[in-house]
Coordinates of C-alpha atoms in Angstrom, one line a residue:
X1 CA 104.0 -55.2 266.5
X2 CA 103.5 -56.4 262.9
X3 CA 103.4 -60.1 262.3
X4 CA 102.5 -62.3 259.3
X5 CA 99.6 -64.5 260.1
X6 CA 98.2 -67.4 258.0
X7 CA 94.4 -67.6 258.8
X8 CA 93.5 -70.5 256.5
X9 CA 94.5 -72.2 253.3
X10 CA 95.6 -69.6 250.8
X11 CA 94.7 -66.7 253.2
X12 CA 97.1 -64.5 255.1
X13 CA 97.7 -61.0 256.2
X14 CA 100.0 -58.8 258.2
X15 CA 98.4 -58.0 261.5
X16 CA 99.1 -55.8 264.5
X17 CA 99.6 -58.2 267.4
X18 CA 100.7 -57.9 271.0
X19 CA 104.5 -58.0 271.2
X20 CA 106.0 -60.9 273.2
X21 CA 107.3 -60.5 276.7
X22 CA 110.1 -62.8 277.8
X23 CA 109.1 -65.5 280.3
X24 CA 111.5 -67.1 282.7
X25 CA 114.5 -68.5 280.9
X26 CA 113.5 -66.7 277.7
X27 CA 114.6 -63.8 275.6
X28 CA 112.9 -61.6 273.0
X29 CA 114.7 -61.2 269.7
X30 CA 114.3 -58.4 267.2
X31 CA 114.1 -60.3 263.9
X32 CA 116.5 -59.0 261.1
X33 CA 116.0 -61.8 258.6
X34 CA 113.7 -64.8 258.3
X35 CA 113.8 -67.5 255.6
X36 CA 110.9 -69.0 253.7
X37 CA 111.0 -72.7 253.0
X38 CA 108.8 -75.5 251.7
X39 CA 107.2 -76.1 255.1
X40 CA 106.0 -72.5 255.2
X41 CA 104.5 -72.9 251.7
X42 CA 102.7 -76.1 252.9
X43 CA 101.1 -74.1 255.8
X44 CA 100.0 -71.5 253.3
X45 CA 98.5 -74.1 250.9
X46 CA 97.0 -76.2 253.7
X47 CA 99.1 -79.3 252.8
X48 CA 101.2 -79.3 256.0
X49 CA 100.8 -82.7 257.7
X50 CA 100.6 -81.1 261.2
X51 CA 97.4 -79.4 260.2
X52 CA 95.8 -82.9 259.8
X53 CA 97.3 -84.4 263.0
X54 CA 96.3 -81.4 265.2
X55 CA 99.9 -80.5 266.0
X56 CA 99.2 -77.2 264.3
X57 CA 96.1 -75.2 263.6
X58 CA 95.1 -71.9 262.0
X59 CA 95.9 -69.1 262.6
X60 CA 99.6 -69.9 262.2
X61 CA 102.5 -67.5 262.6
X62 CA 105.3 -69.1 260.5
X63 CA 109.1 -68.6 260.3
X64 CA 111.7 -71.0 261.7
X65 CA 114.9 -69.8 259.9
X66 CA 115.9 -66.6 261.4
X67 CA 118.6 -64.2 262.8
X68 CA 118.3 -61.2 264.9
X69 CA 119.4 -59.3 268.1
X70 CA 118.4 -60.0 271.7
X71 CA 116.4 -57.0 272.9
X72 CA 114.9 -58.3 276.2
X73 CA 115.8 -61.0 278.7
X74 CA 113.5 -62.8 281.2
X75 CA 114.1 -63.9 284.7
X76 CA 117.0 -66.3 285.1
X77 CA 118.7 -65.2 281.9
X78 CA 122.2 -63.8 282.0
X79 CA 121.9 -60.0 281.2
X80 CA 124.9 -60.4 278.9
X81 CA 122.7 -61.9 276.3
X82 CA 121.1 -58.4 275.7
X83 CA 122.4 -56.9 272.5
X84 CA 123.9 -60.1 271.2
X85 CA 123.3 -61.2 267.6
X86 CA 121.8 -64.7 267.5
X87 CA 120.0 -67.4 265.7
X88 CA 118.5 -70.5 267.4
X89 CA 117.1 -74.0 267.3
X90 CA 113.6 -74.5 265.9
X91 CA 113.0 -77.6 268.1
X92 CA 112.1 -76.8 271.7
X93 CA 111.9 -80.0 273.8
X94 CA 110.4 -80.2 277.3
X95 CA 113.9 -80.8 278.8
X96 CA 112.7 -83.5 281.1
X97 CA 111.7 -86.6 279.1
X98 CA 114.1 -89.5 278.3
X99 CA 114.7 -88.2 274.8
X100 CA 115.6 -84.7 276.0
X101 CA 117.9 -86.0 278.7
X102 CA 119.6 -88.1 276.1
X103 CA 120.3 -85.1 273.8
X104 CA 117.4 -85.9 271.4
X105 CA 115.3 -82.9 272.4
X106 CA 114.4 -82.4 268.7
X107 CA 112.4 -85.7 268.9
X108 CA 110.6 -84.8 272.2
X109 CA 106.9 -85.9 271.9
X110 CA 105.8 -82.7 273.6
X111 CA 108.2 -80.3 271.8
X112 CA 107.3 -77.0 270.4
X113 CA 108.7 -76.0 267.0
X114 CA 109.2 -72.3 266.4
X115 CA 106.7 -71.2 263.7
X116 CA 105.6 -74.8 263.1
X117 CA 104.3 -77.0 265.9
X118 CA 102.1 -76.5 269.0
X119 CA 101.5 -72.8 268.5
X120 CA 104.9 -71.3 269.2
X121 CA 104.9 -68.1 267.2
X122 CA 107.4 -67.8 264.3
X123 CA 109.9 -65.3 263.0
X124 CA 107.8 -63.6 260.3
X125 CA 107.3 -60.8 262.8
X126 CA 109.2 -57.9 264.2
X127 CA 110.0 -59.8 267.5
X128 CA 110.3 -63.4 268.5
X129 CA 110.3 -65.1 271.9
X130 CA 113.0 -67.8 272.3
X131 CA 114.2 -70.0 275.2
X132 CA 117.8 -69.0 276.0
X133 CA 118.8 -72.6 275.8
X134 CA 117.9 -72.6 272.1
X135 CA 120.1 -69.7 271.2
X136 CA 123.3 -69.8 269.1
X137 CA 125.5 -66.6 269.2
X138 CA 126.6 -65.3 265.8
X139 CA 130.2 -64.1 265.3
X140 CA 130.8 -60.9 263.4
X141 CA 131.5 -62.5 260.0
X142 CA 128.0 -64.1 260.1
X143 CA 125.7 -61.3 259.0
X144 CA 121.9 -61.5 259.2
X145 CA 121.7 -63.1 255.7
X146 CA 124.0 -65.9 256.7
X147 CA 122.4 -66.1 260.2
X148 CA 119.0 -66.8 258.6
X149 CA 120.7 -69.6 256.5
X150 CA 122.1 -71.3 259.6
X151 CA 119.0 -73.5 260.2
X152 CA 118.9 -75.0 256.7
X153 CA 122.7 -75.2 256.8
X154 CA 122.5 -77.2 260.0
X155 CA 120.1 -79.6 258.3
X156 CA 122.4 -80.0 255.4
X157 CA 125.5 -80.5 257.7
X158 CA 123.7 -83.3 259.6
X159 CA 122.9 -84.9 256.2
X160 CA 126.5 -84.7 255.1
X161 CA 127.8 -86.1 258.4
X162 CA 125.3 -89.0 258.1
X163 CA 126.5 -89.7 254.6
X164 CA 129.9 -90.5 256.0
X165 CA 131.9 -89.7 252.9
X166 CA 135.7 -89.1 253.0
X167 CA 137.7 -86.6 251.0
X168 CA 138.0 -87.9 247.4
X169 CA 134.9 -90.0 247.6
X170 CA 131.9 -89.5 245.4
X171 CA 128.5 -88.2 246.8
X172 CA 125.2 -87.9 244.9
X173 CA 122.7 -85.3 246.0
X174 CA 119.2 -85.8 244.7
X175 CA 117.3 -82.5 244.7
X176 CA 119.2 -79.2 244.0
X177 CA 117.0 -77.0 246.2
X178 CA 118.3 -75.1 249.2
X179 CA 119.1 -78.1 251.4
X180 CA 120.5 -80.1 248.5
X181 CA 122.8 -77.2 247.4
X182 CA 123.9 -76.5 251.0
X183 CA 124.7 -80.2 251.4
X184 CA 126.7 -80.1 248.2
X185 CA 128.6 -77.0 249.3
X186 CA 129.4 -78.5 252.6
X187 CA 130.6 -81.7 251.1
X188 CA 132.8 -79.9 248.6
X189 CA 134.3 -78.0 251.6
X190 CA 135.3 -81.4 253.0
X191 CA 137.0 -82.5 249.8
X192 CA 134.2 -84.7 248.5
X193 CA 133.4 -85.1 244.8
X194 CA 129.7 -84.0 244.4
X195 CA 127.2 -84.9 241.7
X196 CA 123.7 -83.4 241.6
X197 CA 120.6 -85.1 240.2
X198 CA 117.4 -83.2 239.5
X199 CA 114.4 -82.9 237.2
X200 CA 114.4 -79.2 236.5
X201 CA 116.9 -77.9 234.0
X202 CA 116.8 -74.4 235.4
X203 CA 117.7 -75.5 238.9
X204 CA 120.5 -77.6 237.6
X205 CA 121.8 -74.7 235.4
X206 CA 121.8 -72.6 238.6
X207 CA 123.8 -75.4 240.3
X208 CA 126.3 -75.3 237.5
X209 CA 126.6 -71.5 238.0
X210 CA 127.8 -72.2 241.5
X211 CA 130.6 -74.5 240.1
X212 CA 128.9 -77.9 240.3
X213 CA 129.8 -79.3 236.9
X214 CA 128.5 -82.9 237.5
X215 CA 124.8 -82.5 237.1
X216 CA 122.2 -84.9 235.8
X217 CA 118.5 -85.2 235.0
X218 CA 118.8 -89.0 234.7
X219 CA 121.3 -91.3 236.4
X220 CA 124.6 -91.3 234.5
X221 CA 125.4 -94.0 232.0
X222 CA 127.5 -96.1 232.4
X223 CA 126.6 -96.1 236.1
X224 CA 129.0 -94.3 238.4
X225 CA 130.0 -95.6 241.9
X226 CA 128.4 -93.3 244.5
X227 CA 129.9 -93.8 247.9
X228 CA 126.8 -92.2 249.5
X229 CA 123.5 -90.6 248.4
X230 CA 121.6 -87.8 250.0
X231 CA 117.9 -87.6 249.0
X232 CA 117.0 -83.9 249.5
X233 CA 114.1 -84.1 247.0
X234 CA 110.3 -84.2 247.2
X235 CA 110.0 -86.9 244.6
X236 CA 108.2 -90.0 245.8
X237 CA 110.4 -92.2 243.6
X238 CA 113.7 -90.8 244.9
X239 CA 114.2 -93.0 247.9
X240 CA 114.1 -96.2 245.8
X241 CA 116.4 -94.6 243.2
X242 CA 118.9 -93.6 246.0
X243 CA 118.9 -97.2 247.2
X244 CA 119.7 -98.4 243.7
X245 CA 122.5 -95.9 243.0
X246 CA 124.4 -96.2 246.3
X247 CA 127.5 -98.4 246.6
X248 CA 126.9 -101.6 248.6
X249 CA 127.8 -101.2 252.3
X250 CA 127.5 -97.4 252.3
X251 CA 124.9 -94.9 253.4
X252 CA 121.7 -93.3 252.0
X253 CA 120.4 -90.2 253.8
X254 CA 116.8 -89.1 253.6
X255 CA 116.1 -85.5 254.4
X256 CA 113.5 -84.6 251.7
X257 CA 109.8 -85.3 252.2
X258 CA 107.4 -86.1 249.4
X259 CA 103.7 -85.2 249.4
X260 CA 102.8 -88.8 248.8
X261 CA 104.2 -91.9 250.5
X262 CA 107.5 -92.9 249.1
X263 CA 108.5 -96.6 248.8
X264 CA 111.8 -98.4 248.8
X265 CA 112.4 -102.1 248.5
X266 CA 113.9 -103.3 251.8
X267 CA 115.2 -106.4 250.1
X268 CA 117.6 -104.1 248.2
X269 CA 118.5 -102.4 251.5
X270 CA 119.4 -105.8 253.1
X271 CA 121.1 -107.4 250.1
X272 CA 123.3 -104.4 249.5
X273 CA 123.9 -104.0 253.3
X274 CA 123.1 -100.3 253.1
X275 CA 122.6 -98.0 256.1
X276 CA 119.6 -95.7 255.7
X277 CA 119.5 -92.6 257.9
X278 CA 116.7 -90.1 258.3
X279 CA 117.5 -86.5 259.3
X280 CA 114.9 -84.3 261.1
X281 CA 115.9 -80.7 261.9
X282 CA 119.1 -78.8 262.3
X283 CA 119.5 -79.7 266.0
X284 CA 123.1 -80.7 266.5
X285 CA 124.2 -79.0 263.3
X286 CA 123.7 -75.3 264.0
X287 CA 127.1 -74.6 265.7
X288 CA 128.9 -76.4 262.9
X289 CA 127.1 -74.5 260.2
X290 CA 128.0 -71.2 261.9
X291 CA 131.6 -72.2 262.0
X292 CA 131.6 -73.1 258.3
X293 CA 130.0 -69.7 257.4
X294 CA 132.3 -67.7 259.7
X295 CA 135.4 -69.3 258.4
X296 CA 134.4 -68.8 254.8
X297 CA 134.6 -72.5 253.9
X298 CA 131.0 -72.3 252.8
X299 CA 129.3 -69.1 251.5
X300 CA 125.6 -69.7 250.9
X301 CA 124.8 -66.1 250.0
X302 CA 124.3 -66.9 246.3
X303 CA 121.4 -69.1 247.2
X304 CA 119.4 -66.0 248.2
X305 CA 117.3 -64.6 245.4
X306 CA 115.8 -61.7 247.2
X307 CA 114.9 -60.1 250.5
X308 CA 111.3 -58.7 250.8
X309 CA 109.1 -57.1 253.5
X310 CA 106.4 -58.9 255.4
X311 CA 103.8 -57.4 253.0
X312 CA 105.1 -59.6 250.2
X313 CA 105.3 -62.8 252.2
X314 CA 101.9 -64.1 250.9
X315 CA 102.9 -63.7 247.3
X316 CA 106.2 -65.5 247.9
X317 CA 104.4 -68.3 249.7
X318 CA 102.0 -68.7 246.7
X319 CA 105.0 -69.2 244.4
X320 CA 105.2 -65.8 242.8
X321 CA 108.7 -64.8 241.7
X322 CA 110.0 -61.7 239.9
X323 CA 112.0 -62.4 236.8
X324 CA 114.8 -60.2 238.2
X325 CA 115.3 -62.6 241.1
X326 CA 116.8 -65.3 238.8
X327 CA 116.8 -69.0 239.8
X328 CA 118.4 -68.9 243.3
X329 CA 116.0 -70.9 245.6
X330 CA 115.8 -68.9 248.8
X331 CA 113.7 -65.9 249.7
X332 CA 114.3 -64.0 252.9
X333 CA 112.0 -61.7 254.8
X334 CA 113.1 -58.6 256.6
X335 CA 110.3 -57.6 259.0
X336 CA 111.8 -54.2 259.5
X337 CA 111.1 -53.2 255.9
X338 CA 108.0 -51.4 254.8

């Protein structure tokens, strides 16, 4: 089968590789869409932290946002899974350690991450092996495009839940990229007043095209009362800013990662009695994201700029964009094309 393989920093190619066979408790999925995100771009550039810690090494087969159809089932798997449309969790815990038993399998020290950690192959390929326990079935209203957006949507949903904002309250989202915009959409669906803060005028203009009228490149003056702040940016100064802007006694959620260490003054955290929450992965948010998409409460399709074949993945990862794509942040890959 064809698969996209990163062989070193800035080097990648589509290769013919052995197709996967399902092991016990596994299925093989025919991939219909796979999303490209910042983590994938870091693997391509060589900046991904796991490459330095040894949790990942070249060659790497990326792709952890995906949707497809189950084509093969392994021993111990209900045959009814065959032919079902699915997406799935990126985080594959061992299932036996204390964290896994307690429901925190996404933090398992020995976990695999599909297309990311410990060599589990990713979804930029025609077929993908997945443990059946990680699967999430997709209802008919959730097409492959929406299915590939479930993983980022699950991340965003977990961030909104952690923000703990009620209908009518005011949420600030820092960073109007895919995760930030999804968090904003989900919050609006729950009746929250959303404001977006970013540094790029074009990304904020795109946010306004989606109906978000309260957008900022600098904090508003006079200061507004933000009942929660979600930092979905890559700016190293954003965590400290989030802490300054949040209302005392409320929540700041960190889901973005900066390339350099980011600092926040814990004295402000204590004196404002703020709760700080970190969110890693969509685990625990996948089913909720599917429900939001299936019901029509959230429609993330406008976030998709284009769908391209595997042969164009390297160009996308290097940051190339066609003018016709506009300013939507997400690029999808269809491994069946070309």
